Tab-separated table of C-alpha atoms in Angstrom:
chain	number	residue	atom	x	y	z
A	277	MET	CA	-0.038	-0.011	0.002
A	278	ASP	CA	2.784	2.440	0.844
A	279	ALA	CA	4.624	1.688	-2.460
A	280	SER	CA	1.558	2.439	-4.522
A	281	ASP	CA	1.082	5.695	-2.510
A	282	LEU	CA	4.646	6.632	-3.264
A	283	PHE	CA	4.073	6.165	-6.971
A	284	SER	CA	0.893	8.091	-6.855
A	285	SER	CA	2.479	10.961	-4.833
A	286	CYS	CA	5.361	11.269	-7.252
A	287	ARG	CA	2.966	11.568	-10.156
A	288	LYS	CA	1.088	14.322	-8.317
A	289	GLY	CA	4.215	15.958	-7.186
A	290	ASP	CA	3.277	15.827	-3.468
A	291	VAL	CA	6.612	16.455	-1.838
A	292	ALA	CA	5.248	16.452	1.769
A	293	ARG	CA	3.605	13.095	1.217
A	294	VAL	CA	6.729	11.675	-0.337
A	295	ARG	CA	8.900	12.992	2.421
A	296	TYR	CA	6.557	11.406	4.905
A	297	LEU	CA	6.537	8.056	3.096
A	298	VAL	CA	10.364	7.972	2.889
A	299	GLU	CA	11.311	9.336	6.283
A	300	GLN	CA	8.486	8.042	8.434
A	301	ARG	CA	7.196	4.889	6.595
A	302	ASP	CA	10.605	3.854	5.410
A	303	VAL	CA	9.475	3.173	1.919
A	304	GLU	CA	12.295	2.155	-0.510
A	305	LEU	CA	12.974	4.957	-2.979
A	306	ASN	CA	14.245	2.692	-5.905
A	307	ILE	CA	11.267	0.262	-6.098
A	308	ARG	CA	9.830	-0.600	-9.522
A	309	ASP	CA	6.319	-0.934	-10.667
A	310	ASN	CA	4.895	-3.407	-13.234
A	311	TRP	CA	6.113	-1.162	-16.028
A	312	ASP	CA	9.723	-1.237	-14.644
A	313	SER	CA	9.561	2.364	-13.709
A	314	THR	CA	10.793	4.064	-10.507
A	315	PRO	CA	9.252	6.927	-8.434
A	316	LEU	CA	12.047	9.304	-9.846
A	317	TYR	CA	10.919	8.477	-13.424
A	318	TYR	CA	7.369	9.682	-12.827
A	319	ALA	CA	8.553	12.777	-10.944
A	320	CYS	CA	10.662	13.690	-14.019
A	321	LEU	CA	7.947	12.775	-16.441
A	322	CYS	CA	5.402	14.926	-14.565
A	323	GLY	CA	7.779	17.939	-14.260
A	324	HIS	CA	7.992	18.124	-10.464
A	325	GLU	CA	11.388	19.660	-10.047
A	326	GLU	CA	11.349	20.189	-6.274
A	327	LEU	CA	10.432	16.397	-5.914
A	328	VAL	CA	13.146	15.240	-8.296
A	329	GLN	CA	15.571	17.349	-6.216
A	330	TYR	CA	14.427	15.642	-2.993
A	331	LEU	CA	14.463	12.102	-4.460
A	332	LEU	CA	17.957	12.545	-5.853
A	333	ALA	CA	19.167	13.941	-2.474
A	334	ASN	CA	17.766	10.986	-0.581
A	335	GLY	CA	19.277	8.127	-2.697
A	336	ALA	CA	17.176	7.785	-5.822
A	337	LYS	CA	19.436	6.153	-8.481
A	338	CYS	CA	19.972	7.761	-11.806
A	339	GLU	CA	23.499	7.278	-13.027
A	340	ALA	CA	24.471	8.899	-16.417
A	341	ASN	CA	24.444	6.694	-19.484
A	342	THR	CA	22.596	3.965	-17.858
A	343	PHE	CA	19.160	2.774	-19.015
A	344	ASP	CA	17.310	4.356	-15.974
A	345	GLY	CA	19.289	7.538	-16.258
A	346	GLU	CA	18.716	8.015	-19.968
A	347	ARG	CA	15.029	7.186	-19.544
A	348	CYS	CA	14.643	9.746	-16.801
A	349	LEU	CA	16.569	12.227	-18.959
A	350	TYR	CA	14.514	11.588	-22.013
A	351	GLY	CA	11.242	11.754	-20.228
A	352	ALA	CA	11.986	14.899	-18.133
A	353	LEU	CA	9.357	17.582	-18.787
A	354	SER	CA	11.644	20.587	-18.418
A	355	ASP	CA	15.338	21.688	-18.949
A	356	SER	CA	15.710	22.548	-15.355
A	357	ILE	CA	14.984	18.808	-14.319
A	358	ARG	CA	17.485	17.658	-17.017
A	359	ARG	CA	20.100	19.881	-15.481
A	360	LEU	CA	19.420	18.370	-12.081
A	361	LEU	CA	19.777	14.805	-13.536
A	362	LYS	CA	23.110	15.723	-15.204
A	363	GLU	CA	24.563	17.095	-12.041
A	364	TYR	CA	23.474	13.994	-10.121
A	365	LYS	CA	25.955	12.327	-7.883
A	366	ARG	CA	24.893	8.809	-6.788
A	367	ILE	CA	26.745	8.361	-3.297
A	368	THR	CA	25.387	10.458	-0.639
A	369	ALA	CA	25.206	9.831	3.113
A	370	LYS	CA	21.540	9.255	2.946
A	371	THR	CA	21.981	6.754	0.124
A	372	MET	CA	24.506	4.802	2.206
A	373	GLN	CA	22.228	4.892	5.271
A	374	ARG	CA	19.219	3.626	3.327
A	375	ASP	CA	20.959	0.834	1.302
A	376	TYR	CA	23.224	-0.269	4.065
A	377	TYR	CA	23.306	-4.002	3.230
A	378	GLU	CA	24.153	-3.340	-0.325
A	379	GLN	CA	26.564	-0.578	0.681
A	380	PHE	CA	28.129	-2.903	3.163
A	381	LEU	CA	28.787	-5.561	0.584
A	382	GLN	CA	30.077	-2.972	-1.952
A	383	THR	CA	32.377	-1.548	0.638
A	384	LEU	CA	33.635	-5.024	1.509
A	385	LEU	CA	34.481	-5.576	-2.187
A	386	GLU	CA	36.059	-2.189	-2.771
A	387	GLN	CA	38.146	-1.961	0.470
A	388	GLY	CA	38.886	-5.755	0.859
A	389	SER	CA	38.635	-5.689	4.688
A	390	TYR	CA	39.655	-9.137	6.142
A	391	SER	CA	40.347	-10.402	2.566
A	392	ASP	CA	42.040	-13.870	2.410
A	393	VAL	CA	42.617	-14.320	-1.372
A	394	THR	CA	43.834	-11.770	-4.008
A	395	PHE	CA	43.351	-12.088	-7.729
A	396	MET	CA	45.779	-10.337	-10.168
A	397	VAL	CA	44.252	-9.826	-13.586
A	398	HIS	CA	46.524	-8.249	-16.128
A	399	GLY	CA	48.156	-5.947	-13.484
A	400	GLU	CA	44.928	-5.185	-11.692
A	401	MET	CA	44.532	-6.349	-8.166
A	402	PHE	CA	41.268	-7.569	-6.583
A	403	ARG	CA	41.226	-8.408	-2.851
A	404	THR	CA	38.428	-10.853	-2.179
A	405	HIS	CA	36.929	-13.290	0.291
A	406	ARG	CA	36.883	-16.985	-0.273
A	407	CYS	CA	33.755	-17.560	1.741
A	408	ILE	CA	31.753	-15.162	-0.502
A	409	LEU	CA	33.096	-16.505	-3.821
A	410	SER	CA	32.403	-20.073	-2.632
A	411	ALA	CA	28.923	-19.320	-1.438
A	412	ARG	CA	28.036	-17.517	-4.673
A	413	SER	CA	29.748	-19.658	-7.228
A	414	GLU	CA	30.121	-23.485	-7.509
A	415	TYR	CA	32.963	-22.822	-10.041
A	416	PHE	CA	34.947	-20.730	-7.540
A	417	ALA	CA	34.146	-23.065	-4.692
A	418	HIS	CA	35.557	-26.036	-6.810
A	419	MET	CA	38.644	-24.016	-7.881
A	420	LEU	CA	39.473	-22.751	-4.369
A	421	GLU	CA	39.436	-26.489	-3.154
A	422	THR	CA	41.514	-27.779	-6.044
A	423	LYS	CA	43.777	-25.826	-8.422
A	424	TRP	CA	43.780	-22.708	-6.100
A	425	LYS	CA	43.767	-24.517	-2.740
A	426	GLY	CA	45.898	-22.765	-0.185
A	427	LYS	CA	46.857	-19.930	-2.369
A	428	THR	CA	46.509	-16.258	-1.256
A	429	MET	CA	47.589	-14.796	-4.612
A	430	ILE	CA	46.040	-16.004	-7.841
A	431	ALA	CA	47.152	-14.644	-11.192
A	432	LEU	CA	44.716	-14.866	-14.073
A	433	LYS	CA	46.740	-14.435	-17.239
A	434	HIS	CA	44.510	-15.649	-20.065
A	435	PRO	CA	44.273	-12.894	-22.660
A	436	LEU	CA	40.394	-13.312	-22.809
A	437	VAL	CA	39.964	-12.478	-19.159
A	438	ASN	CA	39.111	-8.784	-19.233
A	439	PRO	CA	39.808	-6.985	-15.898
A	440	ALA	CA	36.655	-4.814	-16.246
A	441	ALA	CA	34.562	-7.883	-16.881
A	442	PHE	CA	36.147	-9.745	-13.834
A	443	ALA	CA	35.379	-6.688	-11.659
A	444	ALA	CA	31.724	-6.868	-12.838
A	445	ILE	CA	31.577	-10.475	-12.152
A	446	LEU	CA	32.867	-9.920	-8.585
A	447	GLN	CA	30.429	-7.037	-8.160
A	448	TYR	CA	27.564	-9.483	-9.070
A	449	PHE	CA	28.880	-12.075	-6.565
A	450	TYR	CA	29.087	-9.561	-3.753
A	451	THR	CA	26.045	-7.337	-4.237
A	452	GLY	CA	23.789	-9.110	-6.844
A	453	ARG	CA	24.131	-5.907	-8.888
A	454	LEU	CA	26.174	-5.513	-12.090
A	455	ASP	CA	27.383	-2.401	-13.811
A	456	ILE	CA	29.337	-2.912	-17.084
A	457	ASP	CA	30.438	-0.736	-20.020
A	458	VAL	CA	28.425	-1.842	-23.052
A	459	SER	CA	31.704	-2.417	-24.899
A	460	TYR	CA	32.649	-5.092	-22.295
A	461	VAL	CA	29.304	-7.030	-22.192
A	462	GLU	CA	30.579	-9.828	-24.473
A	463	ASP	CA	33.594	-10.256	-22.287
A	464	CYS	CA	31.438	-10.481	-19.302
A	465	LYS	CA	29.184	-13.001	-20.855
A	466	ARG	CA	32.203	-15.107	-21.836
A	467	LEU	CA	33.499	-14.952	-18.245
A	468	ALA	CA	30.000	-15.761	-16.884
A	469	LYS	CA	29.956	-18.889	-19.051
A	470	GLN	CA	33.376	-19.909	-17.822
A	471	CYS	CA	32.124	-19.489	-14.215
A	472	LYS	CA	28.894	-21.413	-15.101
A	473	ILE	CA	26.590	-18.499	-14.171
A	474	GLY	CA	23.871	-19.143	-16.749
A	475	GLU	CA	21.345	-16.963	-15.174
A	476	LEU	CA	23.613	-13.985	-15.481
A	477	ILE	CA	24.101	-14.564	-19.212
A	478	GLU	CA	20.334	-14.682	-19.604
A	479	GLU	CA	19.804	-11.519	-17.713
A	480	LEU	CA	22.553	-9.746	-19.742
A	481	GLU	CA	20.837	-10.769	-22.989
A	482	VAL	CA	17.421	-9.512	-21.837
A	483	LYS	CA	18.860	-6.281	-20.727
A	484	CYS	CA	20.757	-5.687	-23.959
A	485	LYS	CA	17.571	-6.256	-25.973
A	486	GLN	CA	15.774	-3.825	-23.669
A	487	VAL	CA	18.381	-1.223	-24.116
A	488	GLU	CA	18.521	-1.642	-27.831
A	489	GLU	CA	14.760	-1.215	-28.265
A	490	PHE	CA	14.897	1.883	-26.019
A	491	VAL	CA	17.707	3.631	-27.963
A	492	SER	CA	16.181	2.806	-31.411
A	493	ASN	CA	12.879	4.246	-30.289
A	494	LYS	CA	14.328	7.318	-28.583
A	495	PRO	CA	16.582	9.270	-30.863
A	496	GLY	CA	19.483	11.165	-29.190
A	497	THR	CA	19.698	8.786	-26.178
A	498	CYS	CA	23.012	7.043	-25.443
A	499	VAL	CA	23.415	4.137	-23.006
A	500	LYS	CA	26.953	3.466	-22.365
A	501	VAL	CA	26.618	1.461	-19.036
A	502	LEU	CA	24.479	-1.704	-18.609
A	503	THR	CA	23.049	-2.165	-15.159
A	504	LEU	CA	21.409	-5.142	-13.660
A	505	ASP	CA	19.663	-4.609	-10.374
A	506	PRO	CA	19.987	-7.324	-7.626
A	507	HIS	CA	17.411	-10.029	-6.958
A	508	ASP	CA	17.395	-9.722	-3.255
A	509	TRP	CA	16.239	-13.402	-2.644
A	510	GLN	CA	19.025	-14.709	-4.818
A	511	LEU	CA	21.616	-12.828	-2.956
A	512	GLN	CA	20.196	-13.512	0.368
A	513	ASP	CA	19.972	-17.325	-0.382
A	514	GLY	CA	23.675	-17.299	-1.422
A	515	MET	CA	24.837	-15.475	1.727
A	516	ALA	CA	22.480	-17.612	4.064
A	517	LEU	CA	24.643	-20.600	3.031
A	518	LEU	CA	27.413	-19.024	5.044
A	519	ALA	CA	25.086	-18.855	8.073
A	520	ASP	CA	24.083	-22.518	7.392
A	521	SER	CA	27.700	-23.572	7.581
A	522	ALA	CA	28.391	-21.478	10.699
A	523	LEU	CA	25.825	-23.354	12.632
A	524	PRO	CA	27.111	-26.093	14.976
A	525	ALA	CA	26.061	-29.562	13.640
A	526	ASP	CA	23.955	-30.150	16.652
A	527	LEU	CA	21.720	-27.123	15.784
A	528	ARG	CA	21.183	-27.971	12.188
A	529	VAL	CA	17.625	-29.292	12.680
A	530	GLY	CA	16.564	-31.163	9.675
A	531	TYR	CA	19.880	-30.679	7.822
A	532	GLY	CA	21.667	-33.809	6.562
A	533	GLN	CA	18.396	-35.364	5.561
A	534	LEU	CA	18.039	-33.343	2.426
A	535	PRO	CA	19.516	-34.299	-0.758
A	536	PHE	CA	20.637	-30.617	-1.670
A	537	ASP	CA	22.295	-29.940	1.674
A	538	LEU	CA	25.673	-28.590	1.083
A	539	THR	CA	26.754	-27.434	4.663
A	540	ASP	CA	28.925	-30.563	5.428
A	541	SER	CA	30.901	-30.414	2.197
A	542	PHE	CA	30.723	-26.631	1.727
A	543	PRO	CA	34.185	-25.060	2.505
A	544	SER	CA	33.343	-21.735	4.351
A	545	TYR	CA	36.849	-20.749	5.432
A	546	PRO	CA	35.978	-19.325	8.921
A	547	ASP	CA	38.314	-17.009	10.705
A	548	ILE	CA	36.432	-16.324	13.961
A	549	CYS	CA	34.494	-18.563	16.425
A	550	PHE	CA	31.730	-17.255	18.720
A	551	ARG	CA	31.036	-19.700	21.548
A	552	VAL	CA	27.471	-19.376	22.858
A	553	ASP	CA	26.013	-21.775	25.441
A	554	GLY	CA	28.900	-24.182	24.691
A	555	TYR	CA	28.124	-24.146	21.015
A	556	ASP	CA	30.777	-23.098	18.482
A	557	PHE	CA	29.645	-20.897	15.623
A	558	LEU	CA	32.330	-20.715	12.855
A	559	CYS	CA	31.962	-17.196	11.402
A	560	HIS	CA	33.690	-14.528	9.349
A	561	LYS	CA	35.205	-11.214	10.638
A	562	ALA	CA	34.325	-9.595	7.382
A	563	PHE	CA	30.573	-9.973	8.049
A	564	PHE	CA	30.447	-9.448	11.772
A	565	CYS	CA	32.999	-6.577	12.007
A	566	GLY	CA	31.565	-4.978	8.732
A	567	ARG	CA	27.938	-5.020	9.963
A	568	SER	CA	28.249	-4.259	13.636
A	569	ASP	CA	30.601	-1.782	15.504
A	570	TYR	CA	29.806	-3.843	18.709
A	571	PHE	CA	31.443	-6.921	17.092
A	572	LYS	CA	34.224	-4.981	15.405
A	573	ALA	CA	35.251	-3.570	18.887
A	574	LEU	CA	34.822	-7.002	20.445
A	575	VAL	CA	37.043	-8.736	17.839
A	576	GLU	CA	39.673	-6.074	18.036
A	577	ASP	CA	39.586	-6.200	21.868
A	578	HIS	CA	40.152	-10.017	21.892
A	579	PHE	CA	42.797	-9.855	19.185
A	580	SER	CA	45.591	-10.637	21.692
A	581	GLU	CA	43.761	-13.319	23.636
A	582	GLY	CA	45.058	-16.802	23.154
A	583	GLU	CA	41.997	-19.078	22.987
A	584	THR	CA	41.663	-20.930	19.690
A	585	LEU	CA	39.801	-23.917	18.307
A	586	GLN	CA	41.516	-27.242	18.617
A	587	SER	CA	40.299	-28.412	15.243
A	588	LEU	CA	41.342	-25.017	13.593
A	589	PRO	CA	44.211	-23.515	15.629
A	590	GLU	CA	44.386	-20.299	13.455
A	591	VAL	CA	40.687	-19.450	14.387
A	592	PRO	CA	40.427	-17.423	17.605
A	593	VAL	CA	37.399	-18.099	19.964
A	594	ILE	CA	35.286	-15.392	21.585
A	595	THR	CA	32.690	-16.541	24.260
A	596	LEU	CA	29.486	-14.587	24.381
A	597	HIS	CA	27.779	-14.651	27.817
A	598	ASP	CA	24.849	-12.212	27.301
A	599	VAL	CA	22.847	-14.050	24.627
A	600	SER	CA	21.293	-17.578	24.222
A	601	HIS	CA	22.322	-19.738	21.237
A	602	GLU	CA	18.728	-19.463	19.949
A	603	LEU	CA	18.904	-15.737	19.732
A	604	PHE	CA	22.362	-15.748	18.476
A	605	THR	CA	21.210	-17.940	15.568
A	606	LYS	CA	18.783	-15.265	14.560
A	607	ILE	CA	21.539	-12.625	14.725
A	608	LEU	CA	23.694	-14.923	12.636
A	609	TYR	CA	21.256	-15.245	9.773
A	610	TYR	CA	20.487	-11.527	9.820
A	611	ILE	CA	24.217	-10.611	9.580
A	612	TYR	CA	24.911	-12.802	6.682
A	613	SER	CA	21.635	-12.492	4.636
A	614	ASP	CA	19.948	-9.240	5.941
A	615	ASN	CA	17.001	-11.408	6.995
A	616	THR	CA	15.943	-13.757	9.754
A	617	GLN	CA	12.984	-15.604	11.076
A	618	LEU	CA	11.153	-13.664	13.755
A	619	SER	CA	8.204	-15.168	15.661
A	620	HIS	CA	5.737	-13.194	17.780
A	621	ASP	CA	7.160	-14.802	20.841
A	622	SER	CA	10.696	-13.936	20.208
A	623	VAL	CA	10.562	-10.526	18.552
A	624	TYR	CA	11.010	-8.496	21.676
A	625	GLU	CA	14.014	-10.500	22.746
A	626	VAL	CA	15.572	-10.059	19.327
A	627	LEU	CA	14.915	-6.340	19.342
A	628	CYS	CA	16.768	-5.981	22.719
A	629	VAL	CA	19.746	-7.977	21.436
A	630	ALA	CA	19.767	-6.099	18.130
A	631	ASP	CA	19.960	-2.796	20.085
A	632	MET	CA	22.795	-4.164	22.236
A	633	TYR	CA	24.744	-5.398	19.134
A	634	LEU	CA	24.249	-2.133	17.263
A	635	LEU	CA	22.265	-3.572	14.321
A	636	PRO	CA	19.648	-0.883	13.327
A	637	GLY	CA	18.542	-2.811	10.315
A	638	LEU	CA	17.488	-5.813	12.502
A	639	LYS	CA	15.686	-3.341	14.768
A	640	ARG	CA	13.681	-2.163	11.760
A	641	LEU	CA	13.009	-5.790	10.905
A	642	CYS	CA	11.589	-6.382	14.398
A	643	GLY	CA	9.494	-3.132	13.987
A	644	ARG	CA	7.839	-4.534	10.947
A	645	THR	CA	6.922	-7.723	12.792
A	646	LEU	CA	5.531	-5.807	15.777
A	647	ALA	CA	3.553	-3.632	13.425
A	648	ALA	CA	1.688	-6.808	12.368
A	649	LEU	CA	0.704	-7.269	15.924
A	650	LEU	CA	-0.907	-3.807	16.477
A	651	SER	CA	-4.142	-3.907	18.267
A	652	GLU	CA	-6.257	-1.608	20.433
A	653	GLU	CA	-5.113	-3.259	23.566
A	654	ASN	CA	-1.285	-2.988	22.909
A	655	VAL	CA	-0.967	0.118	20.702
A	656	LEU	CA	0.116	2.315	23.668
A	657	HIS	CA	2.743	-0.223	24.894
A	658	MET	CA	3.881	-0.522	21.251
A	659	TRP	CA	4.296	3.197	20.871
A	660	LYS	CA	6.390	3.258	23.955
A	661	THR	CA	8.627	0.447	22.523
A	662	ALA	CA	8.939	2.288	19.219
A	663	LYS	CA	10.088	5.409	21.096
A	664	LEU	CA	12.502	3.531	23.238
A	665	PHE	CA	14.234	1.732	20.348
A	666	SER	CA	13.987	4.690	17.863
A	667	LEU	CA	11.725	2.869	15.492
A	668	SER	CA	10.279	5.768	13.599
A	669	ARG	CA	8.136	3.713	11.173
A	670	LEU	CA	6.554	1.698	13.994
A	671	GLU	CA	6.024	4.925	15.942
A	672	ASP	CA	4.176	6.435	13.021
A	673	GLN	CA	2.099	3.265	12.487
A	674	CYS	CA	1.045	3.433	16.236
A	675	THR	CA	0.012	7.117	15.998
A	676	GLU	CA	-1.941	6.354	12.734
A	677	TYR	CA	-3.695	3.495	14.590
A	678	MET	CA	-4.432	5.818	17.621
A	679	ALA	CA	-5.966	8.398	15.162
A	680	LYS	CA	-8.417	5.664	13.945
A	681	ILE	CA	-9.626	4.765	17.531
A	682	ILE	CA	-9.141	8.087	19.214
A	683	GLU	CA	-12.705	8.375	20.382
A	684	ARG	CA	-12.352	5.232	22.488
A	685	LEU	CA	-8.696	5.878	23.366
A	686	VAL	CA	-9.418	9.211	25.194
A	687	GLU	CA	-11.370	7.203	27.768
A	688	ARG	CA	-8.344	5.298	28.861
A	689	ALA	CA	-6.399	6.757	31.776
A	690	GLU	CA	-3.097	5.327	30.465
A	691	PHE	CA	-3.454	7.410	27.242
A	692	ALA	CA	-3.880	10.587	29.153
A	693	GLU	CA	-0.725	9.721	31.172
A	694	LEU	CA	1.098	8.899	27.896
A	695	ILE	CA	0.313	12.514	26.625
A	696	ARG	CA	1.507	13.978	29.935
A	697	GLU	CA	4.821	12.107	29.715
A	698	ASP	CA	5.419	13.113	26.080
A	699	ALA	CA	4.666	16.704	27.015
A	700	ALA	CA	7.115	16.599	29.911
A	701	SER	CA	9.833	15.164	27.494
A	702	VAL	CA	9.909	18.195	25.401
A	703	ALA	CA	12.836	20.268	26.553
A	704	ALA	CA	11.828	23.718	28.067
A	705	ARG	CA	8.317	23.327	26.880
A	706	GLN	CA	6.171	26.486	27.139
A	707	GLU	CA	2.486	26.184	28.181
A	708	THR	CA	1.156	26.450	24.586
A	709	ASP	CA	3.877	24.499	22.891
A	710	SER	CA	2.889	21.513	20.730
A	711	ILE	CA	3.254	17.895	22.013
A	712	PRO	CA	4.747	15.530	19.462
A	713	LEU	CA	2.309	12.668	20.135
A	714	VAL	CA	-0.722	14.916	19.787
A	715	ASP	CA	0.656	16.534	16.676
A	716	ASP	CA	1.122	13.106	15.100
A	717	ILE	CA	-2.411	11.982	15.897
A	718	ARG	CA	-3.816	15.319	14.536
A	719	TYR	CA	-1.792	14.860	11.423
A	720	HIS	CA	-3.298	11.299	10.763
A	721	ILE	CA	-6.786	12.448	11.559
A	722	SER	CA	-6.564	15.241	8.811
A	723	SER	CA	-4.600	13.122	6.332
A	724	SER	CA	-7.434	10.477	6.253
A	725	VAL	CA	-10.009	13.037	5.099
A	726	GLN	CA	-10.762	12.148	1.368
A	727	THR	CA	-14.479	13.109	1.038
A	728	TYR	CA	-16.970	15.678	2.502
A	729	SER	CA	-18.619	12.931	4.541
A	730	ALA	CA	-15.183	12.231	6.289
A	731	ILE	CA	-14.849	15.882	7.415
A	732	GLU	CA	-17.521	15.559	10.176
A	733	GLU	CA	-15.993	12.264	11.389
A	734	ALA	CA	-12.561	13.993	11.522
A	735	ASN	CA	-13.950	16.947	13.423
A	736	GLN	CA	-15.460	14.620	16.021
A	737	LYS	CA	-12.108	12.910	16.532
A	738	VAL	CA	-10.322	16.164	16.860
A	739	HIS	CA	-12.973	17.398	19.225
A	740	ALA	CA	-12.589	14.295	21.456
A	741	LEU	CA	-8.812	14.821	21.625
A	742	GLU	CA	-9.270	18.520	22.575
A	743	LEU	CA	-11.725	17.592	25.323
A	744	LEU	CA	-9.035	15.220	26.783
A	745	LEU	CA	-6.340	17.876	26.550
A	746	ASN	CA	-8.617	20.446	28.460
A	747	TYR	CA	-9.443	17.821	31.039
A	748	ILE	CA	-5.724	17.033	31.815
A	749	GLY	CA	-4.843	20.782	31.674
A	750	LEU	CA	-2.725	20.841	28.652
A	751	ASP	CA	-2.850	23.506	25.840
A	752	CYS	CA	-1.141	22.813	22.592
């Protein structure tokens, strides 16, 4: 529902509504509709310059000479919007914040933190991680266990191995995304064939055909870079294999009975062990340190400690005392795949641990699960939880729910107390200053008005809220 609202608001040019959906409802800016179009494309097409500026500043993707970039440029209603698009710079602080999983993987590839194997391709060096290459490619998994076994430097000297194509293949393994100059597409397809990535070859062929049709029908356009967007499930499944292999054998419920289970034979190349409740989880510093400052500090603090695994003497062991193995398993899958199973019974515990381990993305995932449990009985408690853990989307969903039931809510003493507490939390609040909770409820009451018949209902809700404020002696 929020996604369709975003597309509709972009067509209308409703900046305030788009800002609300992005900043309060946490809607993804680069989603696509059934016509493979993005919110930015509609904003350009309909000539909403201020909205285009906002979308670009907040992470909408529109690189020059790509299919999406050229499409927006060609469809833009005015020259001022075209200038905005041409001045576009993709990486901003907000972009990095919103796409943090993709950004984490891209940074891991670019910086090579905790790299354990380096490829040299015609003078160009690529620092990589055996665990990721093995999880994402059966070809690399086989080569790293046979011809390249034990090597930390691998030179690829074949004249048909193009460094740009190799870099694109690595980007695909790490992020699921691929950006390649159109002149190197055939090199990329040849390398993909060698690496036995049939699905990538098919995607490249489909994208090439799409671009050819677009350029032939839109004179003056020029697409120089071919871009494939990631299939999240495909990337997450590949990375989840690392979490599968990190699990102690005793905790792999159901594993070993399936014909396609790879965890016993899959070489994951762990370099850190977390011991929880006596269980050893064989993990990777690149993921835990890259995704959590808590674990980064923990690993660095334990660097000089001497405990290691008997079976793998080069792997240090860190014992965690503040989490159960059940909860750590959920943390494990989130860190590797950006997703984890959350039950209604465990979500509060996971939320507390996610807060402790400095995993804001997992907190937001918990927030989505909690939102599905919203009811008239728990909405006040849920709002407090959202405030405590800085879950802005859940907080907004709670106030939206409160607005719907406000006429019954004002009769509850705990709601009146909640308003008093929120008023008291406003620093140096004057007698007539606004109260954030009340402001948010008023906003949702007014924003739900679509017809004349709804005006009277909204007025009744506002009146009920005003009566409560008068009763408890607050003016805002």
